[in-house]
Coordinates of C-alpha atoms in Angstrom, one line a residue:
M14 CA -68.8 71.7 55.1
Q15 CA -68.8 71.4 51.3
P16 CA -72.0 70.7 49.5
D17 CA -72.3 67.5 47.5
E18 CA -74.9 68.3 44.8
H19 CA -74.4 64.9 43.2
E20 CA -75.5 62.9 46.3
L21 CA -78.4 60.6 45.3
I22 CA -80.7 59.0 47.8
S23 CA -82.3 55.6 47.0
V24 CA -85.7 54.7 48.4
R25 CA -87.2 51.2 48.2
I26 CA -90.7 50.1 49.2
N27 CA -92.2 46.6 49.0
K28 CA -95.8 45.6 49.8
I29 CA -98.2 42.7 48.9
L30 CA -101.5 44.0 47.5
R31 CA -104.6 41.8 47.7
A32 CA -105.5 41.9 43.9
K33 CA -104.3 40.5 40.6
K34 CA -101.5 42.3 38.7
W35 CA -103.8 43.7 36.0
K36 CA -106.0 45.3 38.6
V37 CA -103.1 46.9 40.4
L38 CA -101.7 48.2 37.1
R39 CA -105.1 49.6 36.1
L40 CA -105.4 51.4 39.5
I41 CA -101.9 52.9 39.1
S42 CA -102.7 54.3 35.7
K43 CA -105.8 56.1 37.0
V44 CA -103.8 58.8 38.8
E45 CA -106.7 61.3 38.5
D46 CA -108.6 59.2 41.1
F47 CA -105.9 59.3 43.7
P48 CA -107.2 62.4 45.6
K49 CA -110.5 60.5 46.1
Y50 CA -109.0 57.9 48.5
M51 CA -105.6 59.6 49.5
P52 CA -106.2 62.8 51.5
N53 CA -102.5 63.8 51.3
V54 CA -102.8 63.9 47.5
K55 CA -104.1 67.4 46.9
Q56 CA -104.1 67.4 43.2
C57 CA -103.2 64.8 40.5
S58 CA -104.2 65.2 36.9
I59 CA -103.3 64.0 33.5
I60 CA -101.8 66.6 31.2
E61 CA -101.3 64.3 28.2
K62 CA -102.1 60.6 27.7
R63 CA -100.9 58.2 25.1
A64 CA -101.2 54.4 24.7
R65 CA -98.1 53.6 26.7
A66 CA -97.1 57.0 28.2
S67 CA -98.6 59.9 30.0
L68 CA -97.6 63.3 31.4
T69 CA -99.0 64.0 34.9
S70 CA -99.1 66.8 37.4
W71 CA -98.8 66.2 41.2
S72 CA -99.4 68.2 44.4
V73 CA -98.8 66.2 47.5
D74 CA -98.6 67.1 51.2
V75 CA -96.3 65.0 53.3
D76 CA -96.2 65.8 57.0
G77 CA -96.8 69.5 56.2
I78 CA -94.3 69.7 53.4
P79 CA -95.8 70.5 50.0
F80 CA -94.3 68.7 47.1
N81 CA -95.2 69.7 43.5
W82 CA -93.9 68.2 40.3
K83 CA -94.7 67.1 36.8
E84 CA -93.7 63.7 35.7
K85 CA -93.5 61.5 32.6
D86 CA -94.8 57.9 33.0
E87 CA -94.0 55.0 30.7
F88 CA -96.0 51.8 30.9
D89 CA -94.5 48.4 30.1
F90 CA -97.7 46.4 30.1
E91 CA -96.0 43.1 29.1
N92 CA -93.7 43.2 32.1
F93 CA -96.1 45.0 34.4
T94 CA -93.6 47.8 35.0
V95 CA -94.1 51.5 35.2
H96 CA -91.2 54.0 34.8
F97 CA -91.6 57.5 36.0
K98 CA -89.4 60.6 36.0
A99 CA -90.1 64.2 37.2
I100 CA -89.4 66.7 34.4
E101 CA -89.9 69.7 36.6
G102 CA -90.8 70.4 40.2
D103 CA -89.5 70.9 43.8
L104 CA -87.0 68.1 43.7
E105 CA -83.9 68.2 41.4
I106 CA -84.2 64.5 40.8
L107 CA -87.3 62.2 41.3
E108 CA -87.4 59.1 39.2
G109 CA -88.0 55.4 39.6
R110 CA -90.2 52.5 38.7
W111 CA -93.1 50.3 39.9
I112 CA -92.5 46.5 39.4
L113 CA -95.5 44.2 39.8
S114 CA -95.2 40.4 40.1
D115 CA -97.4 37.5 41.2
H116 CA -97.3 36.5 44.8
P117 CA -98.0 32.9 46.1
S118 CA -100.8 34.3 48.2
G119 CA -102.7 35.1 45.1
G120 CA -102.0 38.8 45.4
T121 CA -99.5 41.1 43.8
E122 CA -96.0 42.0 45.1
V123 CA -95.4 45.7 44.4
K124 CA -91.8 47.0 44.5
I125 CA -91.2 50.7 44.1
E126 CA -87.6 51.9 43.5
V127 CA -87.1 55.7 43.7
S128 CA -84.1 57.9 43.4
V129 CA -84.2 61.4 45.0
Q130 CA -82.0 64.4 45.1
L131 CA -83.0 67.6 46.8
G132 CA -80.8 69.9 44.8
I133 CA -80.4 72.7 47.4
P134 CA -76.8 73.6 48.1
M135 CA -75.6 72.9 51.7
V136 CA -79.1 72.1 52.9
G137 CA -79.5 69.0 50.7
Q138 CA -76.8 67.1 52.5
L139 CA -78.3 67.9 55.9
V140 CA -82.0 67.2 55.3
G141 CA -81.9 65.0 52.1
G142 CA -82.3 61.9 54.2
V143 CA -85.3 63.4 56.1
I144 CA -87.0 64.3 52.8
A145 CA -86.3 60.8 51.5
E146 CA -87.9 59.2 54.6
K147 CA -91.0 61.4 54.2
L148 CA -91.3 60.4 50.5
K149 CA -90.9 56.8 51.5
K150 CA -93.7 57.2 54.0
N151 CA -95.8 58.8 51.3
F152 CA -95.3 55.8 49.0
E153 CA -96.1 53.4 51.8
L154 CA -99.4 55.3 52.6
M155 CA -100.1 55.3 48.9
L156 CA -99.7 51.5 48.7
S157 CA -101.9 51.0 51.8
A158 CA -104.6 53.2 50.3
M159 CA -104.4 51.3 47.1
D160 CA -104.7 48.0 48.9
D161 CA -107.8 49.2 50.7
K162 CA -109.3 50.6 47.5
L163 CA -108.7 47.3 45.6
V164 CA -110.3 45.2 48.4
T165 CA -113.3 47.6 48.7
Q166 CA -113.8 47.4 44.9
R167 CA -113.6 43.6 45.1
Y168 CA -116.4 43.4 47.6
K169 CA -118.5 46.4 46.5
N170 CA -120.7 44.5 44.1
I171 CA -120.6 41.2 45.9
A172 CA -124.4 41.1 46.3
N173 CA -125.0 40.7 42.6
R174 CA -121.9 38.6 42.0
A175 CA -120.3 41.2 39.7
V176 CA -116.9 40.0 40.7
S177 CA -115.6 36.6 39.8
D178 CA -112.6 36.5 42.2
I179 CA -114.8 36.2 45.4
S180 CA -115.6 32.6 46.4
G181 CA -115.3 30.2 49.3
F182 CA -115.7 30.6 53.0
A183 CA -113.5 31.0 56.1
V184 CA -114.2 29.8 59.6
I185 CA -112.5 31.6 62.5
G186 CA -111.8 29.4 65.5
H187 CA -109.6 28.8 68.5
P188 CA -108.6 26.1 70.9
Y189 CA -111.3 25.5 73.6
N190 CA -108.8 25.1 76.4
L191 CA -105.1 24.7 77.2
R192 CA -105.1 20.9 76.6
H193 CA -106.6 21.5 73.2
L194 CA -104.0 24.1 72.4
I195 CA -101.3 21.5 73.2
K196 CA -102.9 18.9 71.0
Y197 CA -103.0 21.4 68.2
F198 CA -99.3 22.2 68.5
K199 CA -98.4 18.4 68.8
F200 CA -100.3 17.7 65.6
Y201 CA -97.6 19.7 63.7
K202 CA -94.7 18.6 66.0
P203 CA -95.5 15.3 67.8
D204 CA -92.2 15.3 69.7
M205 CA -92.6 18.9 70.9
K206 CA -91.0 19.5 74.3
L207 CA -93.6 21.5 76.2
P208 CA -92.5 24.8 77.7
S209 CA -94.2 26.2 80.9
E210 CA -97.9 27.0 80.6
E211 CA -97.2 30.6 81.4
F212 CA -94.7 30.9 78.6
M213 CA -96.8 29.1 76.0
L214 CA -99.9 31.2 76.8
K215 CA -98.0 34.4 76.6
V216 CA -96.5 33.5 73.2
F217 CA -99.9 32.5 72.0
E218 CA -101.3 35.8 73.3
I219 CA -98.8 37.9 71.2
T220 CA -99.3 35.7 68.1
P221 CA -101.3 37.4 65.4
S222 CA -104.2 35.6 63.7
Y223 CA -103.2 33.5 60.7
N224 CA -104.5 31.1 58.0
S225 CA -104.0 27.7 59.6
Y226 CA -105.5 25.2 57.0
E227 CA -107.1 25.1 53.6
I228 CA -110.2 23.0 53.0
K229 CA -110.3 21.8 49.4
N230 CA -113.1 20.4 47.3
F231 CA -116.0 20.4 49.8
K232 CA -118.9 18.9 48.0
S233 CA -122.6 19.6 48.5
A234 CA -125.3 16.9 48.1
T235 CA -126.3 18.8 44.9
G236 CA -122.9 18.2 43.4
K237 CA -121.7 21.7 43.8
E238 CA -118.1 22.1 45.1
T239 CA -116.5 24.9 47.1
H240 CA -113.4 25.5 49.2
G241 CA -112.5 27.3 52.4
Y242 CA -110.0 28.1 55.1
F243 CA -109.6 27.7 58.8
V244 CA -108.3 30.9 60.3
M245 CA -106.7 30.6 63.8
C246 CA -107.6 33.4 66.2
P247 CA -105.0 32.9 69.0
I248 CA -107.2 33.1 72.0
I249 CA -108.5 30.4 74.4
P250 CA -111.0 30.8 77.2
D251 CA -108.2 30.5 79.8
M252 CA -106.8 33.8 78.3
L253 CA -110.1 35.8 78.5
T254 CA -108.7 37.9 81.2
L255 CA -107.3 39.8 78.3
K256 CA -108.8 43.3 77.8
P257 CA -111.8 43.2 75.4
E258 CA -110.0 45.5 73.0
K259 CA -107.2 43.0 72.7
V260 CA -109.6 40.2 71.9
I261 CA -111.4 42.4 69.3
E262 CA -108.1 43.3 67.8
K263 CA -107.3 39.5 67.3
V264 CA -110.8 38.8 65.8
G265 CA -110.4 41.8 63.5
Q266 CA -107.0 40.5 62.4
A267 CA -108.6 37.1 61.6
C268 CA -111.3 38.8 59.5
R269 CA -108.6 40.7 57.6
V270 CA -106.7 37.4 57.0
A271 CA -109.9 35.9 55.6
E272 CA -110.5 39.0 53.5
N273 CA -107.0 38.7 52.1
L274 CA -107.9 35.1 50.9
G275 CA -110.7 36.5 48.8
V276 CA -113.5 34.5 50.5
G277 CA -117.2 35.4 50.2
I278 CA -118.3 34.8 53.8
V279 CA -116.6 34.5 57.2
T280 CA -118.1 32.9 60.3
L281 CA -116.9 33.6 63.8
G282 CA -116.8 30.4 65.9
G283 CA -116.5 29.8 69.6
F284 CA -115.8 32.8 71.8
T285 CA -115.1 35.0 68.7
S286 CA -118.9 35.0 68.0
I287 CA -119.4 36.9 71.2
A288 CA -117.3 39.7 69.7
G289 CA -119.6 39.6 66.7
E290 CA -122.7 39.9 68.9
Q291 CA -121.3 42.8 71.1
Y292 CA -119.1 44.7 68.7
S293 CA -120.7 44.1 65.4
K294 CA -120.3 47.7 64.1
L295 CA -116.7 47.9 65.1
L296 CA -115.8 44.6 63.4
T297 CA -117.6 45.4 60.2
S298 CA -115.6 48.7 60.1
Y299 CA -112.4 46.6 60.1
T300 CA -113.2 44.6 57.0
N301 CA -115.2 44.4 53.7
V302 CA -115.9 40.7 53.7
P303 CA -119.4 39.7 55.0
L304 CA -119.4 38.3 58.5
T305 CA -121.7 35.9 60.3
T306 CA -121.7 34.4 63.8
G307 CA -123.4 31.3 62.5
N308 CA -125.8 31.5 65.4
T309 CA -128.9 31.1 63.3
Y310 CA -128.1 27.7 62.0
T311 CA -126.9 26.7 65.5
V312 CA -130.3 27.6 66.8
S313 CA -132.0 25.7 64.0
L314 CA -130.0 22.6 65.0
V315 CA -130.6 23.0 68.7
L316 CA -134.3 23.2 68.3
E317 CA -134.4 20.3 65.9
G318 CA -132.4 18.3 68.4
V319 CA -134.7 19.3 71.3
Y320 CA -137.8 18.3 69.4
K321 CA -136.3 14.9 68.5
A322 CA -135.1 14.3 72.0
A323 CA -138.6 15.2 73.4
Q324 CA -140.2 12.8 71.0
W325 CA -137.8 10.0 72.0
M326 CA -138.2 10.6 75.7
G327 CA -142.0 11.0 75.5
V328 CA -142.0 14.7 76.7
D329 CA -145.1 16.7 75.8
L330 CA -143.7 20.0 74.6
A331 CA -146.9 21.8 75.2
Q332 CA -146.6 21.1 78.9
A333 CA -142.8 21.1 79.2
R334 CA -140.8 23.2 81.6
V335 CA -137.7 24.5 79.8
T336 CA -134.6 26.1 81.3
V337 CA -132.3 28.0 79.1
I338 CA -128.9 28.6 80.7
G339 CA -127.5 31.7 79.1
G340 CA -131.0 32.8 78.1
S341 CA -130.0 36.4 77.7
G342 CA -127.4 35.5 75.1
D343 CA -127.9 35.4 71.3
I344 CA -128.4 31.7 70.9
G345 CA -130.1 31.1 74.2
G346 CA -132.4 34.2 73.7
A347 CA -133.4 33.0 70.2
C348 CA -134.2 29.5 71.5
A349 CA -136.3 31.0 74.3
R350 CA -138.2 33.3 71.9
I351 CA -139.1 30.5 69.5
L352 CA -139.9 27.9 72.3
A353 CA -142.2 30.5 74.1
E354 CA -144.8 29.7 71.5
K355 CA -144.6 25.9 72.0
V356 CA -143.9 25.0 75.7
G357 CA -145.6 25.6 79.0
E358 CA -142.9 27.4 81.0
I359 CA -139.4 28.9 80.3
T360 CA -136.8 29.8 82.9
I361 CA -133.9 31.8 81.7
T362 CA -130.6 32.3 83.6
G363 CA -127.8 34.7 83.1
R364 CA -125.0 36.6 84.9
N365 CA -126.5 40.1 84.4
E366 CA -129.8 41.0 86.3
K367 CA -130.6 43.9 83.9
G368 CA -130.1 41.7 80.9
L369 CA -132.4 39.0 82.4
M370 CA -135.1 41.5 83.1
E371 CA -135.0 42.9 79.6
Q372 CA -135.2 39.4 78.2
E373 CA -138.1 38.4 80.5
R374 CA -140.0 41.5 79.3
M375 CA -139.4 40.6 75.6
L376 CA -140.3 36.9 76.1
S377 CA -143.6 37.8 77.7
Y378 CA -144.8 39.1 74.3
C379 CA -143.5 36.1 72.4
G380 CA -145.9 33.3 73.2
R381 CA -148.1 31.6 75.8
A382 CA -145.3 30.2 78.0
K383 CA -144.9 31.3 81.6
I384 CA -141.6 33.2 81.9
R385 CA -139.3 33.0 84.9
T386 CA -135.7 34.3 85.6
C387 CA -133.0 32.9 87.9
R388 CA -129.4 33.7 88.7
D389 CA -128.7 30.2 90.1
N390 CA -128.2 27.5 87.4
N391 CA -128.6 24.6 89.8
E392 CA -131.8 25.9 91.2
A393 CA -133.1 26.8 87.7
V394 CA -132.8 23.2 86.3
R395 CA -134.2 21.2 89.3
N396 CA -137.7 20.9 87.8
A397 CA -136.9 21.3 84.1
D398 CA -138.0 18.7 81.6
I399 CA -135.6 20.2 79.0
V400 CA -132.4 22.2 79.6
I401 CA -130.6 24.1 76.9
A402 CA -127.1 25.0 78.1
A403 CA -126.2 27.9 75.9
A404 CA -123.7 29.7 78.1
S405 CA -120.1 29.9 76.9
A406 CA -117.9 29.2 79.9
S407 CA -114.6 27.5 80.5
S408 CA -115.7 25.6 83.6
S409 CA -118.7 23.5 84.6
I410 CA -121.9 25.6 84.8
V411 CA -124.2 23.2 86.6
D412 CA -124.0 20.2 89.0
F413 CA -125.3 16.9 87.4
A414 CA -127.0 16.1 90.7
S415 CA -129.4 19.0 90.1
F416 CA -131.1 17.6 87.0
K417 CA -134.4 15.9 87.6
S418 CA -134.8 12.2 86.5
G419 CA -135.8 12.0 82.9
A420 CA -134.4 15.4 82.0
I421 CA -133.2 16.3 78.5
I422 CA -130.0 18.3 78.5
C423 CA -128.8 19.9 75.2
D424 CA -125.3 21.3 75.6
V425 CA -124.7 24.0 73.0
G426 CA -122.1 26.1 74.7
Y427 CA -118.4 26.2 73.6
P428 CA -116.5 24.5 75.1
K429 CA -119.1 21.8 75.7
N430 CA -118.6 21.3 79.4
L431 CA -121.7 19.2 80.1
S432 CA -121.8 16.7 77.3
Y433 CA -118.1 16.1 77.7
T434 CA -118.2 15.8 81.5
M435 CA -118.1 12.3 83.1
S436 CA -121.2 11.4 85.0
H437 CA -122.8 8.2 86.3
R438 CA -126.3 9.5 85.7
E439 CA -128.1 6.9 83.7
D440 CA -131.6 8.5 84.0
I441 CA -131.0 11.7 81.9
L442 CA -130.4 12.3 78.2
V443 CA -127.4 14.5 77.6
F444 CA -126.2 15.4 74.1
S445 CA -124.0 17.9 72.3
G446 CA -126.4 20.3 70.6
G447 CA -126.0 22.6 67.6
L448 CA -124.0 20.1 65.6
A449 CA -124.6 19.2 61.9
K450 CA -123.8 16.1 59.9
L451 CA -122.1 17.2 56.7
P452 CA -122.5 15.8 53.2
S453 CA -118.7 15.8 52.8
D454 CA -115.8 15.2 55.1
F455 CA -114.4 18.3 56.8
D456 CA -110.9 17.2 58.0
L457 CA -108.7 20.0 59.4
G458 CA -106.0 17.4 60.1
F459 CA -106.1 18.0 63.9
D460 CA -108.7 17.3 66.6
I461 CA -111.3 20.0 66.8
G462 CA -113.2 18.3 69.7
L463 CA -115.8 16.5 67.6
P464 CA -116.5 12.7 67.2
N465 CA -115.6 12.5 63.5
T466 CA -114.9 14.4 60.3
K467 CA -118.6 14.3 59.3
I468 CA -119.7 16.2 62.4
F469 CA -119.3 19.9 62.5
Y470 CA -120.3 22.9 64.6
G471 CA -123.4 24.6 63.4
C472 CA -121.8 28.1 63.5
F473 CA -119.1 26.9 61.1
A474 CA -121.5 25.0 58.9
E475 CA -123.6 28.1 58.4
A476 CA -120.8 29.8 56.4
I477 CA -120.5 26.7 54.1
V478 CA -124.2 26.7 53.5
L479 CA -124.2 30.5 52.7
D480 CA -121.2 30.1 50.4
L481 CA -122.9 27.2 48.5
E482 CA -126.0 29.4 48.1
E483 CA -123.7 32.4 47.2
R484 CA -125.5 34.4 49.9
Y485 CA -122.6 36.7 50.8
E486 CA -124.2 38.7 53.6
N487 CA -124.1 39.4 57.3
F488 CA -126.7 36.6 57.9
S489 CA -126.3 36.2 61.6
W490 CA -125.0 39.5 62.9
G491 CA -125.4 41.6 66.0
K492 CA -127.3 40.4 69.1
G493 CA -131.0 39.6 69.2
N494 CA -131.6 39.6 65.5
I495 CA -132.3 35.9 65.0
T496 CA -136.0 35.3 63.9
A497 CA -138.0 32.1 63.5
E498 CA -138.2 32.9 59.8
K499 CA -134.4 33.1 59.4
V500 CA -134.0 29.9 61.4
E501 CA -136.4 28.1 59.1
L502 CA -134.7 29.6 56.0
I503 CA -131.2 28.5 57.0
G504 CA -132.5 25.0 57.8
Q505 CA -134.1 24.7 54.4
M506 CA -130.9 25.8 52.6
A507 CA -128.8 23.4 54.7
R508 CA -131.1 20.4 53.9
K509 CA -130.9 21.3 50.2
H510 CA -127.1 20.7 50.3
G511 CA -127.3 17.6 52.5
F512 CA -126.6 19.1 55.9
T513 CA -128.6 17.3 58.6
L514 CA -128.9 17.2 62.3
A515 CA -126.0 15.2 63.8
P516 CA -126.6 12.1 65.7
F517 CA -126.8 12.6 69.5
F518 CA -123.4 12.3 71.2
W519 CA -122.6 12.3 74.9
G520 CA -118.9 13.0 74.6
I521 CA -117.8 10.7 71.8
R522 CA -120.4 8.0 72.6
M523 CA -123.2 8.0 70.1
L524 CA -126.7 7.7 71.6
T525 CA -129.4 5.7 69.7
E526 CA -133.1 5.1 70.2
A527 CA -132.0 1.9 72.1
S528 CA -129.8 4.0 74.4
V529 CA -132.8 6.3 75.1
E530 CA -135.0 3.3 75.9
K531 CA -132.5 2.3 78.6
I532 CA -132.6 5.8 80.0
K533 CA -136.4 5.7 80.0
K534 CA -136.3 2.4 81.8
K535 CA -134.1 3.8 84.5
V536 CA -136.5 6.7 84.9
R537 CA -139.5 4.3 85.3
T538 CA -137.7 2.1 87.8
G539 CA -136.7 5.2 89.9
V540 CA -132.9 4.8 89.6
V541 CA -130.9 6.5 92.3
K542 CA -129.4 9.8 91.1
N543 CA -125.6 10.1 91.1
G544 CA -123.7 13.2 90.0

């Protein structure tokens, strides 16, 4: 075998970095900082620096192979290009260039073109390709580390608004059942020929999270405008047989998508909020952007709706018996803690006996209400004047025949399987709870399971309110951290911007005071209960 000392290997790398060109170029020029965020860069220093050129020294470890060299760098600032060439070192030839260009996503497309020649007779032809692949891997790691560094810098001073390229909000959502998923697909392709359910669910399962829709020019009652994004997290309750780590992976992906869009706050809607409650530390390790479950504003709206319904139905809160289905969850638990100071008796239900016992003990210190626990939802609601259904379940959680005549039922779960269930009961007040009326239309273009574009889920609305207030923080985060003070605070901020309690809806039918009078009349005349 004859050596070919003139063999030159070309390496090309391409990656989108989540920052403006000038920020990327500035980071590239600060080579002395590389060892701080790139463990494989053992040493990198500037030997000489001029306005448009520098001489640098490098020592890098790539998969156990030490590379050392000195290179000359030339900066073409007008064209956002950097040329580099090793003038001495372990490789006979190492030269190339960085090319930066604007990307439609708002970031920077970085192209690196490198030419490499090992320069060792005989051996070079055999392992030159291996060396080139290792160098390619090093450049890819370098770009990934740069991307992380740029995003971390972007969000580092977010609390004092030291950065101007952070703004807007993102809501992470998902279809609430298979039928809703089909409606979502058919919005984009009305004549879509449906494949089998098994095939469609499997394809959806392997789909990564993605930006589905941009919300432009959302206007507050104060006149302030903002913008946001709807990020699709490809899960539906029917798929929740997936391993928890798979669901967390998808939610983490969705958070990274939102982060890539440069928003100031992200809210986790539907079942994704459960991930935020149970895996809060893990999720915040995935991303730099502040996250919220939106549960605090949801609780605010639930309680406001319950107080209003009690007034309409003539229920004395001080003597009322309240059942919270899902009372050991974040929303249900917060509602129970606050109501414990106002009502006569609270019964909480849940799937986990240990969780119920812990919640019962906690509630016993919260107020004057008598506290009970129950594992049977139907039994728990039989004597309840007010029922708050806060359990997230894909199927019905209680039989309508179990409600007492005159009962108030606030359905706050997702999907809403009580307020959207057909029933002939005319002697109970059922409404979708946790919904806000917005000061501006919020039209995603497809049906999100709400009566109109002015009505929105409280968990999503919380992110908009926080963005308008420029409070980029983990406002509702972790389980059991919702306080009466924070509920009052988010309510005040929301009202400032024109967010109010949504009208009562049973399905898509709006309930009025006249509707409630008819319900009260049925109660007085002793209407026969029908499920």
